[in-house]
PDB file of C-alpha atoms in Angstrom:
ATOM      1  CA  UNK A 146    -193.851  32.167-158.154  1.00  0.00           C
ATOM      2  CA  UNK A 147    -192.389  35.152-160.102  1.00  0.00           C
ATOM      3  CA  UNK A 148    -191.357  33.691-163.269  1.00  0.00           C
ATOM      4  CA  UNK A 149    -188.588  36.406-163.863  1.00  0.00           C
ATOM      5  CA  UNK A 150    -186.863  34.874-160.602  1.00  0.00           C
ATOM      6  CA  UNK A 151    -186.797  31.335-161.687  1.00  0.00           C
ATOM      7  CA  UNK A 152    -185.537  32.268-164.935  1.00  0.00           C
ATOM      8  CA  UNK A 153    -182.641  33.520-163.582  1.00  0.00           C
ATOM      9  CA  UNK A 154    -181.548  30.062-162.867  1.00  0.00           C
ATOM     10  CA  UNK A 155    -180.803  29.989-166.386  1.00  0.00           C
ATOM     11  CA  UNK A 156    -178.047  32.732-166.232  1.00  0.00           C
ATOM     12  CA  UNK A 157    -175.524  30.699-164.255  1.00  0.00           C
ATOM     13  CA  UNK A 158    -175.469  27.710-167.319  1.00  0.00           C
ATOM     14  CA  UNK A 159    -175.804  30.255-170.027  1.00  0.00           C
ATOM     15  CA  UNK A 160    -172.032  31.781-168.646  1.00  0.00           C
ATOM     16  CA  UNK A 161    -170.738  28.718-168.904  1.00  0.00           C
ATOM     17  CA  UNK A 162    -171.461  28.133-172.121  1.00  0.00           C
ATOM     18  CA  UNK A 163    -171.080  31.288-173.900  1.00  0.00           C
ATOM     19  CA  UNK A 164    -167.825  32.518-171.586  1.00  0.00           C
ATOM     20  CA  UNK A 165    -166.159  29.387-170.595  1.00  0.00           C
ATOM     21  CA  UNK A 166    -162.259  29.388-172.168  1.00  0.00           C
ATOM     22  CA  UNK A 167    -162.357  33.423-172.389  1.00  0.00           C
ATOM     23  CA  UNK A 168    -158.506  34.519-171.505  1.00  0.00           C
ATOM     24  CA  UNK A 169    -160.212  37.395-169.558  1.00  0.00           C
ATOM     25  CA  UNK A 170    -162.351  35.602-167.016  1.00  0.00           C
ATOM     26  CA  UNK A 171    -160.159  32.610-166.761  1.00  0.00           C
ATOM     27  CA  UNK A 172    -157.819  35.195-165.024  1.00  0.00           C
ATOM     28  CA  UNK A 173    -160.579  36.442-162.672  1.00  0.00           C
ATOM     29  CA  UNK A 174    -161.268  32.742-162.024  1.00  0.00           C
ATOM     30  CA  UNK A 175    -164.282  32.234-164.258  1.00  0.00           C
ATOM     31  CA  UNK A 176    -162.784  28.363-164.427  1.00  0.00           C
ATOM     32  CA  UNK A 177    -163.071  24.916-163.111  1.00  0.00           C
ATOM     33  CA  UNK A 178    -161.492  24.414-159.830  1.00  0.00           C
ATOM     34  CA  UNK A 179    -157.803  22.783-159.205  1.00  0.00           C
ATOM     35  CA  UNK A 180    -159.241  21.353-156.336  1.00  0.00           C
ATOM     36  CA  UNK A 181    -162.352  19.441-156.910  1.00  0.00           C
ATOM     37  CA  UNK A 182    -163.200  18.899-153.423  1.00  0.00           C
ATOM     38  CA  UNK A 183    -163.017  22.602-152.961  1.00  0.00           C
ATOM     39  CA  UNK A 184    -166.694  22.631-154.179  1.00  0.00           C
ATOM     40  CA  UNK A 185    -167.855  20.415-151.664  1.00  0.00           C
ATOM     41  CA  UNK A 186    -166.187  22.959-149.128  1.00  0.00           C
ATOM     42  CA  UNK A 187    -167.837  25.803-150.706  1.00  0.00           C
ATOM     43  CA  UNK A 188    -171.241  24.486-149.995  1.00  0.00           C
ATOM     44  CA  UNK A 189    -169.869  23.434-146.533  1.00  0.00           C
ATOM     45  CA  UNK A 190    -169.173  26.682-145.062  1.00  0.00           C
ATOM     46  CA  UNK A 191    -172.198  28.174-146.940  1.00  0.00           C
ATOM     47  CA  UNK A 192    -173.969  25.910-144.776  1.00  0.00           C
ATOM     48  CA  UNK A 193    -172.342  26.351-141.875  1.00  0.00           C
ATOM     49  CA  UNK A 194    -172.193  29.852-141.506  1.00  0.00           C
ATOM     50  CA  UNK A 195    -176.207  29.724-142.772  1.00  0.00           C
ATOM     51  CA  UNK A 196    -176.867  27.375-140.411  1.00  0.00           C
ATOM     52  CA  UNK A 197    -175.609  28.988-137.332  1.00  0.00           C
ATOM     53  CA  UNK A 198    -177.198  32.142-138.395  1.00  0.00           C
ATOM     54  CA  UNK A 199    -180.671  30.591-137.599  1.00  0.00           C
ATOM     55  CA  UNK A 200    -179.469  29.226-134.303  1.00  0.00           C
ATOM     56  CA  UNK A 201    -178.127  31.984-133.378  1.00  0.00           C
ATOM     57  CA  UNK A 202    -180.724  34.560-134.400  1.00  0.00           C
ATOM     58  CA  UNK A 203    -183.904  31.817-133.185  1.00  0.00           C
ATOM     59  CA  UNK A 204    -182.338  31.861-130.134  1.00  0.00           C
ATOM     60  CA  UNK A 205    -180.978  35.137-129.315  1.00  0.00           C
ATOM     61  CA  UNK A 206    -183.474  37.371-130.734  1.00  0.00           C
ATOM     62  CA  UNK A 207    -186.790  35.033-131.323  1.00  0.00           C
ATOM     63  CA  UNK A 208    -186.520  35.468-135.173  1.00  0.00           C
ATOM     64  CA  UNK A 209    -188.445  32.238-136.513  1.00  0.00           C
ATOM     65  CA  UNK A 210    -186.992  29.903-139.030  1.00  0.00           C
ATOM     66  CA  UNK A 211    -189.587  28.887-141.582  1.00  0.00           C
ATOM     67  CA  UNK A 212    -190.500  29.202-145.264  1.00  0.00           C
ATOM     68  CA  UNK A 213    -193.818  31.072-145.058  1.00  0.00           C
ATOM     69  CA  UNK A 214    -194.338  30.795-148.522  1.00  0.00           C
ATOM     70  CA  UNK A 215    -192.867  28.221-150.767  1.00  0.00           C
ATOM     71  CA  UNK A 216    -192.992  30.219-154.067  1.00  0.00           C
ATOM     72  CA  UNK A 217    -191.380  33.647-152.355  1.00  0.00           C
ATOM     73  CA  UNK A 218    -188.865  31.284-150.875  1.00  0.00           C
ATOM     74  CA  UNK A 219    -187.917  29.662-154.329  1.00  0.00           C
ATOM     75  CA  UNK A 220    -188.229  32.815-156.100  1.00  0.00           C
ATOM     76  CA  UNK A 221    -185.924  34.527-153.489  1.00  0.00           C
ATOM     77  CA  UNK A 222    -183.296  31.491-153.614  1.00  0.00           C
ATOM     78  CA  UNK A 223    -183.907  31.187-157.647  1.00  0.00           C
ATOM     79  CA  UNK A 224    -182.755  35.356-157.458  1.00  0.00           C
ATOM     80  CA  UNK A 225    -179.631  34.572-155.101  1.00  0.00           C
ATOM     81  CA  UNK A 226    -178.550  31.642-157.484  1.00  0.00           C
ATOM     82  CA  UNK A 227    -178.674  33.902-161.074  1.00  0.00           C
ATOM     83  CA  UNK A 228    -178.113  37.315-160.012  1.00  0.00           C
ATOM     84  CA  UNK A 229    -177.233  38.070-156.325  1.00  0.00           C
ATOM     85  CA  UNK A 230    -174.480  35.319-155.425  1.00  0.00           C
ATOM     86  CA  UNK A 231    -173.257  35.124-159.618  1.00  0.00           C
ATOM     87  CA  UNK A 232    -172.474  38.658-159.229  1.00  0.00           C
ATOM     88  CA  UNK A 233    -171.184  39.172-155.834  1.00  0.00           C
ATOM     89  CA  UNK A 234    -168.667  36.581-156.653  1.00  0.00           C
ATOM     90  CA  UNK A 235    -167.673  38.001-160.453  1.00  0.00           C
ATOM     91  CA  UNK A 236    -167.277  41.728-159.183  1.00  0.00           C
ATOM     92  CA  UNK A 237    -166.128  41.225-155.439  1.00  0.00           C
ATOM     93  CA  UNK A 238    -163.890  38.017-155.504  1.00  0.00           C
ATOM     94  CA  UNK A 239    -163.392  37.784-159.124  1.00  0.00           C
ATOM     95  CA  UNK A 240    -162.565  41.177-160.755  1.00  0.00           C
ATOM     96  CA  UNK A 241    -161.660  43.231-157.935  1.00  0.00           C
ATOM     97  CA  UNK A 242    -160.006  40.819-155.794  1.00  0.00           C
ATOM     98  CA  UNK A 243    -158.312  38.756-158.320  1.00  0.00           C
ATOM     99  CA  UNK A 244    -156.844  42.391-159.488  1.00  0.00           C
ATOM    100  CA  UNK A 245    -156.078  43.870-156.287  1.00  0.00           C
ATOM    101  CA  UNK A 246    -154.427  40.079-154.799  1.00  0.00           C
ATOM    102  CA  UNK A 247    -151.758  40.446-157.748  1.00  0.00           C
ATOM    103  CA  UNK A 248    -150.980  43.802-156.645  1.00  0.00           C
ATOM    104  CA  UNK A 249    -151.123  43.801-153.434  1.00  0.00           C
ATOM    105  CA  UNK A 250    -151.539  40.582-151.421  1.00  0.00           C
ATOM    106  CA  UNK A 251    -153.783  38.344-149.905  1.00  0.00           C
ATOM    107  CA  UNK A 252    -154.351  40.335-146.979  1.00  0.00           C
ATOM    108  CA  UNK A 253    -154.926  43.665-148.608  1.00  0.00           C
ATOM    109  CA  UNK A 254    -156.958  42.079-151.885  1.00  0.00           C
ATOM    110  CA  UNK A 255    -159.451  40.294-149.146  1.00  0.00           C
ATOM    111  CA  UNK A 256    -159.596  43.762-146.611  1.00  0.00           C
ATOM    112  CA  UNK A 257    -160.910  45.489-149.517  1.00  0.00           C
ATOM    113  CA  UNK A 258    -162.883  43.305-151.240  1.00  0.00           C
ATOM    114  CA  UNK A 259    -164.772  42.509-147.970  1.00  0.00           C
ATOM    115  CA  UNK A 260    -165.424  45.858-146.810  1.00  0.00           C
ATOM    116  CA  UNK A 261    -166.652  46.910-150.485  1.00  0.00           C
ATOM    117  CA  UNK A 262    -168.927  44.033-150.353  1.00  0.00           C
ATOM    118  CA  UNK A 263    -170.311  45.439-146.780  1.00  0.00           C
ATOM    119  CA  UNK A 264    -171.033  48.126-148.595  1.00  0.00           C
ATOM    120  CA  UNK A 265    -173.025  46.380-151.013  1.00  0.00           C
ATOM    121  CA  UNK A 266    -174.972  44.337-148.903  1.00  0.00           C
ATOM    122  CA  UNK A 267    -175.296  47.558-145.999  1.00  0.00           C
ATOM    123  CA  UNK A 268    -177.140  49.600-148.638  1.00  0.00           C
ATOM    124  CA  UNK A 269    -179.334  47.170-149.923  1.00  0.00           C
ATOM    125  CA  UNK A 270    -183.059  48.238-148.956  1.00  0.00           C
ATOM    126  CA  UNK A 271    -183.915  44.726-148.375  1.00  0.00           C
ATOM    127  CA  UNK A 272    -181.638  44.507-145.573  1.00  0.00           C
ATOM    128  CA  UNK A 273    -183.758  44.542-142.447  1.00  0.00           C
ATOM    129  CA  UNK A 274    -183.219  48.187-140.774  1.00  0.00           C
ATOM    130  CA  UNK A 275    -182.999  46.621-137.173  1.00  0.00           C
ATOM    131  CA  UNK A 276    -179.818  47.353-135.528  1.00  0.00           C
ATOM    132  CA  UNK A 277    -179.216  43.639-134.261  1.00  0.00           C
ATOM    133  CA  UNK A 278    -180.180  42.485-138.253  1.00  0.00           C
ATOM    134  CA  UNK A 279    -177.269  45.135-139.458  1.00  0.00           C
ATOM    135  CA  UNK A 280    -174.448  43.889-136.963  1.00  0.00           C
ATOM    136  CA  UNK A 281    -174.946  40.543-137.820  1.00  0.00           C
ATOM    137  CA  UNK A 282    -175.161  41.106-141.430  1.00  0.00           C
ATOM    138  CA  UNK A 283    -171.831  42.797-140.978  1.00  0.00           C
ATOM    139  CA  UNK A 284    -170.231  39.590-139.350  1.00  0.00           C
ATOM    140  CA  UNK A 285    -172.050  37.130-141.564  1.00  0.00           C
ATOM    141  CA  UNK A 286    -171.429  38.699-144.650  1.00  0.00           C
ATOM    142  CA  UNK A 287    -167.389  39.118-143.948  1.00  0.00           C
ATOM    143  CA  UNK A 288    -167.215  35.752-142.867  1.00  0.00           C
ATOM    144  CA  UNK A 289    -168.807  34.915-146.366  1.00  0.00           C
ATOM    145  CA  UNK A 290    -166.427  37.130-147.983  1.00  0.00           C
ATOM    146  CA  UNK A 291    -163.690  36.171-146.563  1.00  0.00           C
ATOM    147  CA  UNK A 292    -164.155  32.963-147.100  1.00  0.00           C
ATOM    148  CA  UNK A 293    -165.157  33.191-150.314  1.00  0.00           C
ATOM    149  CA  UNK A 294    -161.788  35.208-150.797  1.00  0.00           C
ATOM    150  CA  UNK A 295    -160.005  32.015-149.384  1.00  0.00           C
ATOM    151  CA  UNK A 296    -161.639  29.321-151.664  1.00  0.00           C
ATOM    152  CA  UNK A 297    -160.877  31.432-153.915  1.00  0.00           C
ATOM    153  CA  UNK A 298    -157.262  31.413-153.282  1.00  0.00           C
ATOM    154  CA  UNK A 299    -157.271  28.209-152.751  1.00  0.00           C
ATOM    155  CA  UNK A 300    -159.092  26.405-155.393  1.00  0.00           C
ATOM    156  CA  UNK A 301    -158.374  28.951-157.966  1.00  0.00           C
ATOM    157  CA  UNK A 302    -161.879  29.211-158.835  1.00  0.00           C
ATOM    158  CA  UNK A 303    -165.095  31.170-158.083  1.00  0.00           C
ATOM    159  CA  UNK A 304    -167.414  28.173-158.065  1.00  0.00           C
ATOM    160  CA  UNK A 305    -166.470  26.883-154.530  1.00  0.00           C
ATOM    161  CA  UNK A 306    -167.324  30.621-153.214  1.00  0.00           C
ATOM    162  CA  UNK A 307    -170.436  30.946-155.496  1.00  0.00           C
ATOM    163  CA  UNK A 308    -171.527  28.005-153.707  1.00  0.00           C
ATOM    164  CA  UNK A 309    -170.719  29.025-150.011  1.00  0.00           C
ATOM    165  CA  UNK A 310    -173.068  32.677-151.175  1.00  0.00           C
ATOM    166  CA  UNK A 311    -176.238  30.372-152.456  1.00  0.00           C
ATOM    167  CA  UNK A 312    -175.744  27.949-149.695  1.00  0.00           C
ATOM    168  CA  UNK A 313    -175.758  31.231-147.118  1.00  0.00           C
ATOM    169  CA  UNK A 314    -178.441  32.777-148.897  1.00  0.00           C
ATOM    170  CA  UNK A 315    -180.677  29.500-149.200  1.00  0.00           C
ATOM    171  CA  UNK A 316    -180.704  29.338-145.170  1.00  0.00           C
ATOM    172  CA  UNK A 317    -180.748  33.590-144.709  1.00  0.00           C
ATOM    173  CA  UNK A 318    -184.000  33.358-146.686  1.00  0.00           C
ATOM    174  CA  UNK A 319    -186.009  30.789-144.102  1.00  0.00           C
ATOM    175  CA  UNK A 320    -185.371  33.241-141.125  1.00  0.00           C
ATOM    176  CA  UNK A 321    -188.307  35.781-140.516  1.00  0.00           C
ATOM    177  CA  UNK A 322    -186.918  39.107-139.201  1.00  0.00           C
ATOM    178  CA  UNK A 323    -189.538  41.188-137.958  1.00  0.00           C
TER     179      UNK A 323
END
């Protein structure tokens, strides 16, 4: 297990207590949601969206779903949890859209957002280089954003979208792309 992975899982509770109540990033939605149940939505269509990506890759393309190695797997989801999802959501749906939706909209907030996240996530070097791996990460990952955008909207929190990304990213992480 790489140790430096797993102790990211302690970023997400040190935030809360050292930046909870800051003016700043209550405005970016660094708060509790309005909508409790919004959380339990979050993780839903994390889930959903993950889980249909290993249908539908296992049964278009042969990719297997399985964690080959249950300390890479942990460390990988232990990274999405304290660095990857955390700061997708703070820069892409928090500053940057929570800026950009007071100035100009839902719509145009959420079409920028999105494609600067495909950005991201398209130049990452861990992104398999396959073609079929890069379309889908395209669709995948706007889905996530956009939803994340909406949750966001709607529960005026990050949390319900941070917990769509680690759901995503728990089930991304048991498909073998060759």
């Amino acid at each position: 297990v790489a140790w430096g992975s797993l102790a990211s899982l302690l970023v997400p509770p040190l935030l809360v207590h050292r930046c909870r109540g800051h003016p700043a990033l209550r405005r970016i939605g660094f708060l509790a949601p309005v909508r409790p149940a919004s959380l339990l939505v979050g993780l839903g269509v994390g889930a959903f969206l993950g889980a249909h990506l290993l249908v539908t890759s296992s049964l278009t393309f042969g990719y297997a779903i399985s964690v080959v190695s249950v300390a890479a797997y942990t460390s990988a989801v232990a990274y999405d949890v304290g660095a990857n999802a955390l700061s997708a959501e703070w820069l892409f749906r928090g500053a940057l859209f929570s800026h950009w939706w007071r100035h100009w909209g839902f719509w145009g907030a959420v079409t920028v957002s999105t494609a600067f996240t495909l950005v991201r996530y398209l130049l990452d070097p861990a992104l398999p280089q396959s073609p079929e791996a890069r379309a889908g990460a395209i669709v995948y990952l706007a889905a996530l954003a956009l939803g994340a955008a909406v949750l966001r909207a709607w529960s005026g929190s990050l949390v319900p979208g941070y917990l769509a990304s680690v759901a995503f990213f728990a089930a991304y992480r048991a498909l073998v792309v060759w």
